[in-house]
């Protein structure tokens, strides 16, 4: 799907819906961020937008590889690949970053869309964005010491003793405040 942006976006939406069942908000936000990055890349290449810096996306997700060399055939008819579509994806990412208590990343995402609001003179959207940023900073100030994040574990199996699992690796995400007895069962 990486070579067809429309299919890639649909796959990322499906992945976001999968994560929604488990309330993995950070992962949902990353799915929307990747779709927004695809859209931004298309808009820059088609010269529809010139004020977006793609490196802003990489500040949030350094391994983001949605750019360069994509075949954008068929994207011009898709709503996702418009300025409004990209902004909607970023807003979805912001909401999910907030749900995941990743307020700093939500604020960083606003740095992508605020210049678009300024250029289009969307003053109410600018006011709403700055109010939301204020709320996010307030949340950081109030809860910074109490925020707990889930932990990721990489489990790898090596050796003939593991038969079919030999040389397989798995990533597990544990939710906040996982008790030892939950992990050991």
C-alpha positions as a printed NumPy array, in Angstrom:
array([[  0.   ,   0.   ,   0.   ],
       [  2.948,   2.34 ,   0.375],
       [  3.086,   3.109,  -3.345],
       [ -0.585,   4.055,  -3.698],
       [ -1.49 ,   6.944,  -1.385],
       [ -5.263,   6.39 ,  -1.536],
       [ -4.894,   2.739,  -0.522],
       [ -2.275,   3.676,   2.066],
       [ -4.674,   6.213,   3.612],
       [ -7.49 ,   3.646,   3.703],
       [ -5.18 ,   1.097,   5.326],
       [ -4.197,   3.682,   7.961],
       [ -7.891,   4.439,   8.645],
       [ -8.538,   0.729,   9.119],
       [ -5.565,   0.542,  11.466],
       [ -6.9  ,   3.529,  13.437],
       [-10.278,   1.797,  13.784],
       [ -8.524,  -1.345,  15.003],
       [ -6.713,   0.68 ,  17.672],
       [ -9.961,   2.418,  18.634],
       [-11.323,  -0.893,  19.936],
       [ -8.465,  -1.   ,  22.464],
       [ -8.485,   2.762,  23.08 ],
       [ -4.858,   3.082,  21.965],
       [ -5.15 ,   6.81 ,  21.361],
       [ -1.471,   7.447,  20.679],
       [ -1.491,   4.847,  17.92 ],
       [ -4.703,   6.287,  16.462],
       [ -3.093,   9.733,  16.422],
       [ -0.08 ,   8.353,  14.566],
       [ -2.352,   6.842,  11.917],
       [ -4.004,  10.209,  11.333],
       [ -0.609,  11.915,  11.378],
       [  0.624,   9.613,   8.617],
       [ -2.472,  10.326,   6.49 ],
       [ -1.95 ,  14.068,   7.044],
       [  1.7  ,  13.702,   5.992],
       [  0.629,  11.944,   2.786],
       [ -1.822,  14.739,   2.104],
       [  0.752,  17.453,   2.839],
       [  3.262,  15.82 ,   0.525],
       [  0.68 ,  15.705,  -2.27 ],
       [ -0.315,  19.338,  -1.706],
       [  3.306,  20.475,  -1.794],
       [  4.095,  18.462,  -4.927],
       [  0.994,  19.757,  -6.698],
       [  1.979,  23.277,  -5.618],
       [ -1.35 ,  23.813,  -3.826],
       [  0.407,  24.75 ,  -0.584],
       [  3.805,  26.307,  -0.089],
       [  3.905,  27.134,   3.634],
       [  4.089,  23.638,   5.116],
       [  7.417,  22.316,   6.24 ],
       [  7.382,  18.516,   6.115],
       [ 10.041,  18.391,   8.821],
       [  7.361,  19.478,  11.327],
       [  5.795,  16.044,  10.919],
       [  9.109,  14.374,  11.679],
       [  9.407,  16.28 ,  14.957],
       [  6.496,  14.182,  16.182],
       [  7.314,  10.948,  14.404],
       [ 11.007,  10.814,  13.436],
       [ 10.551,   7.587,  11.486],
       [  7.758,   9.014,   9.351],
       [  8.346,   7.846,   5.791],
       [  5.187,   8.922,   3.99 ],
       [  7.07 ,  11.307,   1.725],
       [  8.961,  11.161,  -1.551],
       [  8.632,   8.958,  -4.558],
       [  4.918,   8.31 ,  -4.215],
       [  2.68 ,   7.894,  -7.228],
       [ -0.15 ,  10.327,  -6.594],
       [ -2.389,   9.122,  -9.405],
       [ -6.062,   9.392,  -8.491],
       [ -5.515,  11.489,  -5.389],
       [ -6.782,  14.752,  -6.844],
       [-10.373,  13.508,  -6.623],
       [-10.021,  12.346,  -3.028],
       [-11.145,  14.727,  -0.25 ],
       [ -8.234,  13.624,   1.95 ],
       [ -5.762,  15.208,  -0.456],
       [ -7.099,  18.749,  -0.07 ],
       [ -6.015,  21.444,   2.356],
       [ -9.213,  20.981,   4.367],
       [ -8.771,  17.21 ,   4.315],
       [ -5.223,  17.54 ,   5.635],
       [ -6.345,  19.921,   8.386],
       [ -9.122,  17.491,   9.362],
       [ -6.571,  14.681,   9.669],
       [ -4.334,  16.848,  11.841],
       [ -7.29 ,  17.786,  14.046],
       [ -8.117,  14.105,  14.483],
       [ -4.49 ,  13.489,  15.45 ],
       [ -4.628,  16.399,  17.918],
       [ -7.779,  15.036,  19.578],
       [ -6.251,  11.592,  19.928],
       [ -2.949,  12.997,  21.218],
       [ -4.963,  14.814,  23.865],
       [ -6.823,  11.605,  24.769],
       [ -3.448,   9.864,  25.098],
       [ -2.242,  12.724,  27.334],
       [  0.493,  13.536,  24.81 ],
       [ -0.241,  17.241,  25.049],
       [  3.182,  18.351,  23.815],
       [  2.668,  16.553,  20.504],
       [ -0.821,  18.033,  20.129],
       [  0.679,  21.508,  20.515],
       [  3.349,  20.671,  17.935],
       [  0.63 ,  19.648,  15.471],
       [ -0.99 ,  23.042,  15.807],
       [  2.25 ,  24.547,  14.499],
       [  1.452,  22.896,  11.172],
       [ -2.084,  24.228,  10.752],
       [ -1.875,  27.687,  12.349],
       [  0.087,  29.156,   9.382],
       [ -2.661,  27.85 ,   7.075],
       [ -5.316,  29.58 ,   9.176],
       [ -3.267,  32.786,   9.159],
       [ -2.783,  32.723,   5.395],
       [ -6.506,  32.143,   4.803],
       [ -7.432,  34.726,   7.469],
       [ -9.606,  32.239,   9.323],
       [ -9.702,  34.282,  12.509],
       [-12.264,  32.164,  14.36 ],
       [-10.24 ,  29.012,  13.652],
       [ -7.113,  30.811,  14.881],
       [ -8.906,  31.865,  18.068],
       [-10.153,  28.307,  18.638],
       [ -6.699,  26.873,  18.006],
       [ -5.029,  29.237,  20.475],
       [ -7.707,  28.547,  23.106],
       [ -7.115,  24.844,  22.697],
       [ -3.346,  25.314,  22.924],
       [ -3.876,  27.237,  26.166],
       [ -5.96 ,  24.332,  27.509],
       [ -3.246,  21.861,  26.527],
       [ -0.532,  23.902,  28.281],
       [ -2.779,  24.126,  31.342],
       [ -3.214,  20.338,  31.316],
       [  0.557,  19.93 ,  31.179],
       [  1.   ,  22.307,  34.115],
       [ -1.659,  20.569,  36.196],
       [ -0.911,  16.932,  35.451],
       [  2.705,  16.725,  34.368],
       [  3.876,  14.927,  37.505],
       [  0.902,  12.552,  37.522],
       [  0.822,  11.502,  33.874],
       [  1.602,   7.855,  33.386],
       [  2.315,   6.309,  30.03 ],
       [  2.018,   2.712,  28.918],
       [  5.21 ,   0.765,  28.427],
       [  6.362,  -1.132,  25.372],
       [  8.211,  -4.411,  25.552],
       [ 10.065,  -6.196,  22.786],
       [ 10.026,  -9.952,  23.178],
       [ 12.207, -12.029,  20.884],
       [ 12.487, -15.792,  20.572],
       [ 15.769, -17.347,  19.469],
       [ 16.786, -20.961,  19.315],
       [ 15.43 , -24.251,  18.057],
       [ 13.635, -24.792,  21.373],
       [ 10.997, -22.279,  20.247],
       [ 10.341, -24.162,  16.979],
       [  7.927, -22.021,  14.885],
       [  8.661, -18.89 ,  16.929],
       [ 12.424, -19.055,  16.364],
       [ 13.726, -15.628,  15.285],
       [ 10.32 , -13.959,  15.705],
       [  9.976, -10.672,  17.554],
       [  6.851,  -9.161,  19.069],
       [  6.079,  -5.748,  20.507],
       [  3.684,  -5.582,  23.432],
       [  2.13 ,  -2.421,  24.768],
       [  1.082,  -2.482,  28.382],
       [ -1.571,   0.006,  29.486],
       [ -1.046,   2.55 ,  32.241],
       [ -0.693,   1.136,  35.725],
       [ -0.379,  -2.509,  34.757],
       [ -0.139,  -4.672,  37.846],
       [  2.426,  -7.465,  38.009],
       [ -0.234, -10.169,  38.373],
       [ -1.89 ,  -8.991,  35.124],
       [  1.376,  -9.216,  33.236],
       [  2.371, -12.624,  34.571],
       [ -0.81 , -14.438,  33.526]])
